[in-house]
Amino acid sequence: MSQRRRPLQVHKVGGSCLGSAERLNQVVAVIAGAQAHADVVLVLSALPGVTDRLSALIEASPLSEPQIVEELGTLRAPHQALAAELLADPHLRLQVEEAQWALLASVERLLVGASYTGEVTPRLTDLVLCHGERLAVPLLVGLLRQHGIPAVATPPERIGLRTDGVFGNATVDAGETLSSVGAVLFPHLVEEHLPVVEGFYGIDGAGEVTTFGRGGSDYSAAVLAAVLGADELVIWKDVEGFLSADPTLVPHARLVPQLSYREAAELSYFGAKILHPRTVEPLAPTGVPLRIRPLADPSAAGTTVGQSPHSDGSAARPVVCAVASDAHIGVLKLHGVGVGARPGVLGELTALVGDAGYNIRSVVTAQTCIALLLEAADLQPVARLVRARVGPPIERIELLPDRALVAIVGEGVLQTPGVAAGAFSAIAAEGINVELVSAGASEVAYYLVVSRSDLPSTVGAIHRWVLGGSVPPGAANRLVSPIPQ
Ligand code: ASP
Ligand code: MG
């Protein structure tokens, strides 16, 4: 690594940034621009809608053979149309199309297999889902080569991106990956090749494809940036960067130029769709900076994520950098005198729910109640599960459907007097009832639960207070971060 003269950057592109010939040409332009001054590794996710489609096929399986053939035609169409539109050289186009045909044929075999056995396993699901990324790679490699960029496909199985083997939610085994990835990729970089890696999946010790969960190619890119010791990870998006609130709720939401890793993690965990929540996991310990940049405007700075929200040396920033929200939450309240104090109750409960495959978004406990924050769709099934299995000291189960979660995020929210008071006064001034609050668990976020119908006014009120500078009566105006530079 020490002989490298040029900086090393990992770039990730996917989804809507791969959605048209124009976008794909923009991708080539930004990658060529980066390659002019840095060694680049490119990580791809699938074309827009492709993973959704593969996932719908799995859900609908077992399908009849004519259905499978028809569905695969629909999947082939956008890939082939883009190849036809973009690749002028007939040989190159043929190569790309052949690669696409071969990949679609393997999806077909997997689905036909499922139609015979009637079995759809987690293993099969991951194997089918990874084909979105696999289909994107030949197209991009062909296009980059057409522009004189010596792109080479370096799939996760070749570079040794090793996982723990958990289908659908794998984690990278950094130790195993570290030893192999550099050995494969650095020689390519020395030759000034551009390695192109499928995001979203890795290979476990037995050679099985295991995916990182939906949206997981951001995580793939972060892992590669960390294990390669990259100078920067760049994730190209079809938005400006992280915004101070969901723009569908707050039309004048602003770009947040700087975030800490912890802020980015909390924002993506609790609602900001821009980044996979686990992206910062490999980056934080290694300090590799992440830049989220708009493909449509490559000269714009976007959002930079690093150790501190001031890593660019910028002056004080409001303590609260953004408000994240999730409109699809259900709360399950388990009442009983002493539930909070009784050892083991919480552990048993979370194990029961977790083992059944449901994700607990958060837990808030008191002496007489444990409240589980769940995805809205999981509320009823989890309630049934808990009802069937849980006895004393839990005496009563209460369901709160149609709720929303709002997170007030910023380094320093816990240490800064007046943040909670200010936010609550702002909400109270709108006549909104806050049903649950969690403070202190995260050092950089307060969470609150409101009725779903109150979500827009809640987010609007907090946003006006923290970022618009309008301070409700009685609230302290302590907006400037106390964090030392
Ligand atoms: N293509 C995968 C998905 O749609 C992974 C990703 O987009 O990051 O979930
Ligand atoms: Mg994505």
mmCIF file of C-alpha atoms in Angstrom, residues 39-268:
data_model
loop_
_atom_site.group_PDB
_atom_site.id
_atom_site.type_symbol
_atom_site.label_atom_id
_atom_site.label_comp_id
_atom_site.label_asym_id
_atom_site.label_seq_id
_atom_site.Cartn_x
_atom_site.Cartn_y
_atom_site.Cartn_z
ATOM 1 C CA ASP A 39 -6.975 5.214 -8.142
ATOM 2 C CA VAL A 40 -10.621 4.212 -8.207
ATOM 3 C CA VAL A 41 -12.570 1.097 -7.254
ATOM 4 C CA LEU A 42 -16.193 1.210 -8.407
ATOM 5 C CA VAL A 43 -18.976 -0.564 -6.519
ATOM 6 C CA LEU A 44 -22.319 -0.979 -8.259
ATOM 7 C CA SER A 45 -25.817 -1.757 -7.197
ATOM 8 C CA ALA A 46 -28.632 -2.858 -9.463
ATOM 9 C CA LEU A 47 -30.501 -0.768 -12.030
ATOM 10 C CA PRO A 48 -33.553 0.921 -10.496
ATOM 11 C CA GLY A 49 -36.414 -1.415 -9.667
ATOM 12 C CA VAL A 50 -34.518 -4.579 -10.589
ATOM 13 C CA THR A 51 -33.990 -5.894 -7.055
ATOM 14 C CA ASP A 52 -37.643 -5.112 -6.265
ATOM 15 C CA ARG A 53 -38.631 -7.168 -9.262
ATOM 16 C CA LEU A 54 -36.390 -10.087 -8.350
ATOM 17 C CA SER A 55 -37.757 -9.928 -4.849
ATOM 18 C CA ALA A 56 -41.345 -9.955 -6.159
ATOM 19 C CA LEU A 57 -40.488 -13.051 -8.234
ATOM 20 C CA ILE A 58 -39.215 -14.819 -5.151
ATOM 21 C CA GLU A 59 -42.325 -13.820 -3.191
ATOM 22 C CA ALA A 60 -44.560 -15.157 -5.951
ATOM 23 C CA SER A 61 -42.603 -18.425 -6.311
ATOM 24 C CA PRO A 62 -43.200 -21.188 -7.171
ATOM 25 C CA LEU A 63 -44.166 -19.809 -10.590
ATOM 26 C CA SER A 64 -45.057 -21.694 -13.730
ATOM 27 C CA GLU A 65 -42.404 -21.864 -16.460
ATOM 28 C CA PRO A 66 -44.292 -19.557 -18.877
ATOM 29 C CA GLN A 67 -44.628 -17.008 -16.053
ATOM 30 C CA ILE A 68 -40.900 -17.224 -15.364
ATOM 31 C CA VAL A 69 -40.039 -16.723 -19.023
ATOM 32 C CA GLU A 70 -42.339 -13.717 -19.247
ATOM 33 C CA GLU A 71 -40.938 -12.134 -16.084
ATOM 34 C CA LEU A 72 -37.377 -12.584 -17.250
ATOM 35 C CA GLY A 73 -38.248 -10.828 -20.480
ATOM 36 C CA THR A 74 -39.388 -7.859 -18.415
ATOM 37 C CA LEU A 75 -36.123 -7.919 -16.483
ATOM 38 C CA ARG A 76 -34.042 -8.179 -19.619
ATOM 39 C CA ALA A 77 -35.690 -5.204 -21.314
ATOM 40 C CA PRO A 78 -34.054 -2.266 -19.473
ATOM 41 C CA HIS A 79 -30.622 -3.887 -19.528
ATOM 42 C CA GLN A 80 -30.798 -4.604 -23.206
ATOM 43 C CA ALA A 81 -32.270 -1.237 -24.089
ATOM 44 C CA LEU A 82 -29.427 0.563 -22.332
ATOM 45 C CA ALA A 83 -26.811 -1.660 -23.954
ATOM 46 C CA ALA A 84 -28.346 -0.988 -27.371
ATOM 47 C CA GLU A 85 -28.531 2.755 -26.768
ATOM 48 C CA LEU A 86 -25.091 3.202 -25.259
ATOM 49 C CA LEU A 87 -22.750 0.684 -26.821
ATOM 50 C CA ALA A 88 -21.827 1.699 -30.318
ATOM 51 C CA ASP A 89 -19.266 -1.048 -30.976
ATOM 52 C CA PRO A 90 -21.196 -4.183 -32.080
ATOM 53 C CA HIS A 91 -18.573 -6.563 -30.630
ATOM 54 C CA LEU A 92 -18.676 -4.891 -27.268
ATOM 55 C CA ARG A 93 -22.453 -4.839 -27.338
ATOM 56 C CA LEU A 94 -22.587 -8.513 -28.166
ATOM 57 C CA GLN A 95 -20.237 -9.348 -25.302
ATOM 58 C CA VAL A 96 -22.389 -7.387 -22.859
ATOM 59 C CA GLU A 97 -25.600 -8.910 -24.167
ATOM 60 C CA GLU A 98 -24.173 -12.408 -23.916
ATOM 61 C CA ALA A 99 -23.190 -11.794 -20.314
ATOM 62 C CA GLN A 100 -26.713 -10.518 -19.598
ATOM 63 C CA TRP A 101 -28.296 -13.565 -21.277
ATOM 64 C CA ALA A 102 -26.131 -15.931 -19.265
ATOM 65 C CA LEU A 103 -27.084 -14.236 -16.017
ATOM 66 C CA LEU A 104 -30.785 -14.254 -16.860
ATOM 67 C CA ALA A 105 -30.506 -17.917 -17.762
ATOM 68 C CA SER A 106 -29.131 -18.656 -14.329
ATOM 69 C CA VAL A 107 -31.995 -16.746 -12.683
ATOM 70 C CA GLU A 108 -34.347 -18.810 -14.832
ATOM 71 C CA ARG A 109 -32.754 -22.062 -13.675
ATOM 72 C CA LEU A 110 -33.050 -21.031 -10.040
ATOM 73 C CA LEU A 111 -36.716 -20.105 -10.399
ATOM 74 C CA VAL A 112 -37.555 -23.224 -12.390
ATOM 75 C CA GLY A 113 -35.799 -25.259 -9.693
ATOM 76 C CA ALA A 114 -38.014 -23.618 -7.097
ATOM 77 C CA SER A 115 -41.081 -24.372 -9.185
ATOM 78 C CA TYR A 116 -40.160 -28.098 -9.158
ATOM 79 C CA THR A 117 -39.236 -28.387 -5.516
ATOM 80 C CA GLY A 118 -41.852 -25.896 -4.331
ATOM 81 C CA GLU A 119 -39.192 -24.617 -1.961
ATOM 82 C CA VAL A 120 -37.912 -21.086 -1.591
ATOM 83 C CA THR A 121 -35.046 -21.029 0.861
ATOM 84 C CA PRO A 122 -33.104 -18.032 2.222
ATOM 85 C CA ARG A 123 -30.147 -19.355 0.240
ATOM 86 C CA LEU A 124 -32.118 -19.336 -3.011
ATOM 87 C CA THR A 125 -33.519 -15.893 -2.239
ATOM 88 C CA ASP A 126 -30.045 -14.373 -1.863
ATOM 89 C CA LEU A 127 -28.806 -16.133 -4.954
ATOM 90 C CA VAL A 128 -31.639 -14.713 -7.034
ATOM 91 C CA LEU A 129 -31.442 -11.219 -5.511
ATOM 92 C CA CYS A 130 -27.723 -10.771 -6.215
ATOM 93 C CA HIS A 131 -28.433 -10.936 -9.945
ATOM 94 C CA GLY A 132 -29.531 -7.284 -10.005
ATOM 95 C CA GLU A 133 -25.943 -6.280 -9.275
ATOM 96 C CA ARG A 134 -24.512 -9.006 -11.484
ATOM 97 C CA LEU A 135 -26.557 -7.706 -14.428
ATOM 98 C CA ALA A 136 -25.413 -4.130 -13.903
ATOM 99 C CA VAL A 137 -21.683 -4.916 -14.001
ATOM 100 C CA PRO A 138 -21.232 -6.029 -17.653
ATOM 101 C CA LEU A 139 -23.160 -2.984 -18.861
ATOM 102 C CA LEU A 140 -20.988 -0.576 -16.913
ATOM 103 C CA VAL A 141 -17.748 -2.380 -17.682
ATOM 104 C CA GLY A 142 -18.632 -2.276 -21.401
ATOM 105 C CA LEU A 143 -19.547 1.398 -21.276
ATOM 106 C CA LEU A 144 -16.413 2.400 -19.362
ATOM 107 C CA ARG A 145 -14.250 0.462 -21.820
ATOM 108 C CA GLN A 146 -15.971 2.168 -24.730
ATOM 109 C CA HIS A 147 -14.757 5.421 -23.200
ATOM 110 C CA GLY A 148 -11.213 4.140 -22.955
ATOM 111 C CA ILE A 149 -11.315 3.336 -19.237
ATOM 112 C CA PRO A 150 -9.797 -0.117 -18.641
ATOM 113 C CA ALA A 151 -12.579 -1.446 -16.418
ATOM 114 C CA VAL A 152 -12.400 -5.033 -15.150
ATOM 115 C CA ALA A 153 -15.127 -6.991 -13.390
ATOM 116 C CA THR A 154 -13.897 -8.073 -9.951
ATOM 117 C CA PRO A 155 -16.885 -9.771 -8.293
ATOM 118 C CA PRO A 156 -17.077 -10.361 -4.525
ATOM 119 C CA GLU A 157 -16.409 -14.074 -5.000
ATOM 120 C CA ARG A 158 -13.157 -13.297 -6.838
ATOM 121 C CA ILE A 159 -11.845 -10.653 -4.449
ATOM 122 C CA GLY A 160 -12.811 -12.666 -1.378
ATOM 123 C CA LEU A 161 -15.435 -10.450 0.227
ATOM 124 C CA ARG A 162 -16.174 -12.872 3.039
ATOM 125 C CA THR A 163 -19.294 -12.822 5.181
ATOM 126 C CA ASP A 164 -20.563 -14.505 8.318
ATOM 127 C CA GLY A 165 -23.029 -16.529 6.240
ATOM 128 C CA VAL A 166 -26.287 -14.971 7.482
ATOM 129 C CA PHE A 167 -28.603 -15.004 4.472
ATOM 130 C CA GLY A 168 -30.398 -11.724 3.895
ATOM 131 C CA ASN A 169 -28.521 -9.833 6.585
ATOM 132 C CA ALA A 170 -24.885 -10.814 6.374
ATOM 133 C CA THR A 171 -21.980 -9.030 8.008
ATOM 134 C CA VAL A 172 -18.530 -8.892 6.480
ATOM 135 C CA ASP A 173 -15.806 -10.888 8.155
ATOM 136 C CA ALA A 174 -13.243 -8.089 8.070
ATOM 137 C CA GLY A 175 -10.283 -10.300 9.013
ATOM 138 C CA GLU A 176 -10.805 -12.812 6.192
ATOM 139 C CA THR A 177 -11.681 -10.072 3.715
ATOM 140 C CA LEU A 178 -8.675 -7.927 4.589
ATOM 141 C CA SER A 179 -6.198 -10.572 3.621
ATOM 142 C CA SER A 180 -7.652 -11.297 0.179
ATOM 143 C CA VAL A 181 -9.239 -8.131 -1.213
ATOM 144 C CA GLY A 182 -6.069 -6.063 -1.390
ATOM 145 C CA ALA A 183 -4.115 -8.938 -2.918
ATOM 146 C CA VAL A 184 -6.575 -9.055 -5.821
ATOM 147 C CA LEU A 185 -7.351 -5.362 -6.241
ATOM 148 C CA PHE A 186 -4.001 -3.623 -5.751
ATOM 149 C CA PRO A 187 -2.311 -5.296 -8.728
ATOM 150 C CA HIS A 188 -5.201 -4.063 -10.889
ATOM 151 C CA LEU A 189 -4.754 -0.551 -9.551
ATOM 152 C CA VAL A 190 -1.030 -0.661 -10.227
ATOM 153 C CA GLU A 191 -1.927 -1.512 -13.838
ATOM 154 C CA GLU A 192 -4.309 1.481 -13.798
ATOM 155 C CA HIS A 193 -7.326 -0.765 -14.268
ATOM 156 C CA LEU A 194 -10.666 0.215 -12.821
ATOM 157 C CA PRO A 195 -12.001 -2.694 -10.743
ATOM 158 C CA VAL A 196 -15.808 -2.887 -10.777
ATOM 159 C CA VAL A 197 -17.373 -4.831 -7.907
ATOM 160 C CA GLU A 198 -20.961 -5.957 -7.445
ATOM 161 C CA GLY A 199 -22.289 -4.479 -4.208
ATOM 162 C CA PHE A 200 -24.969 -5.992 -1.964
ATOM 163 C CA TYR A 201 -23.448 -9.419 -1.394
ATOM 164 C CA GLY A 202 -20.435 -11.380 -0.313
ATOM 165 C CA ILE A 203 -19.511 -15.037 -0.050
ATOM 166 C CA ASP A 204 -19.451 -17.053 3.137
ATOM 167 C CA GLY A 205 -16.878 -19.654 4.126
ATOM 168 C CA ALA A 206 -18.766 -22.320 2.148
ATOM 169 C CA GLY A 207 -18.871 -20.156 -0.980
ATOM 170 C CA GLU A 208 -22.558 -19.227 -0.634
ATOM 171 C CA VAL A 209 -23.863 -15.870 -1.800
ATOM 172 C CA THR A 210 -25.093 -13.896 1.208
ATOM 173 C CA THR A 211 -26.650 -10.445 0.854
ATOM 174 C CA PHE A 212 -26.339 -7.502 3.233
ATOM 175 C CA GLY A 213 -30.042 -6.636 3.276
ATOM 176 C CA ARG A 214 -31.884 -4.229 0.997
ATOM 177 C CA GLY A 215 -29.831 -1.193 0.100
ATOM 178 C CA GLY A 216 -26.715 -3.051 1.227
ATOM 179 C CA SER A 217 -24.363 -2.031 -1.562
ATOM 180 C CA ASP A 218 -23.533 1.149 0.383
ATOM 181 C CA TYR A 219 -22.260 -1.168 3.098
ATOM 182 C CA SER A 220 -20.240 -3.195 0.530
ATOM 183 C CA ALA A 221 -18.583 -0.001 -0.649
ATOM 184 C CA ALA A 222 -17.827 1.079 2.915
ATOM 185 C CA VAL A 223 -16.275 -2.288 3.731
ATOM 186 C CA LEU A 224 -14.039 -2.090 0.661
ATOM 187 C CA ALA A 225 -13.039 1.487 1.468
ATOM 188 C CA ALA A 226 -12.136 0.414 5.005
ATOM 189 C CA VAL A 227 -10.191 -2.742 4.159
ATOM 190 C CA LEU A 228 -8.321 -1.070 1.306
ATOM 191 C CA GLY A 229 -7.449 1.918 3.502
ATOM 192 C CA ALA A 230 -9.036 4.265 0.937
ATOM 193 C CA ASP A 231 -8.624 7.998 1.251
ATOM 194 C CA GLU A 232 -12.292 8.548 0.560
ATOM 195 C CA LEU A 233 -15.569 6.786 -0.109
ATOM 196 C CA VAL A 234 -17.825 8.608 -2.551
ATOM 197 C CA ILE A 235 -21.473 7.584 -2.841
ATOM 198 C CA TRP A 236 -23.219 9.172 -5.809
ATOM 199 C CA LYS A 237 -26.914 9.915 -5.354
ATOM 200 C CA ASP A 238 -29.777 11.499 -7.204
ATOM 201 C CA VAL A 239 -30.224 13.988 -4.336
ATOM 202 C CA GLU A 240 -28.057 16.847 -3.074
ATOM 203 C CA GLY A 241 -26.879 14.996 0.039
ATOM 204 C CA PHE A 242 -28.291 14.529 3.541
ATOM 205 C CA LEU A 243 -31.136 16.953 4.117
ATOM 206 C CA SER A 244 -32.175 18.530 7.386
ATOM 207 C CA ALA A 245 -35.590 16.789 7.149
ATOM 208 C CA ASP A 246 -37.632 14.674 4.776
ATOM 209 C CA PRO A 247 -38.386 17.156 1.951
ATOM 210 C CA THR A 248 -41.849 15.694 1.462
ATOM 211 C CA LEU A 249 -42.639 16.872 5.008
ATOM 212 C CA VAL A 250 -40.522 20.033 5.052
ATOM 213 C CA PRO A 251 -40.269 21.503 1.549
ATOM 214 C CA HIS A 252 -37.546 23.978 2.564
ATOM 215 C CA ALA A 253 -35.331 21.281 4.125
ATOM 216 C CA ARG A 254 -31.676 22.211 3.707
ATOM 217 C CA LEU A 255 -28.554 20.355 2.761
ATOM 218 C CA VAL A 256 -26.452 19.339 5.771
ATOM 219 C CA PRO A 257 -22.856 19.797 4.596
ATOM 220 C CA GLN A 258 -21.135 17.957 7.467
ATOM 221 C CA LEU A 259 -22.115 15.070 9.695
ATOM 222 C CA SER A 260 -20.333 12.878 12.182
ATOM 223 C CA TYR A 261 -20.418 9.116 11.671
ATOM 224 C CA ARG A 262 -22.732 8.813 14.649
ATOM 225 C CA GLU A 263 -25.136 11.398 13.290
ATOM 226 C CA ALA A 264 -25.235 9.728 9.883
ATOM 227 C CA ALA A 265 -25.813 6.337 11.525
ATOM 228 C CA GLU A 266 -28.724 7.595 13.645
ATOM 229 C CA LEU A 267 -30.283 9.510 10.774
ATOM 230 C CA SER A 268 -30.207 6.526 8.462
#
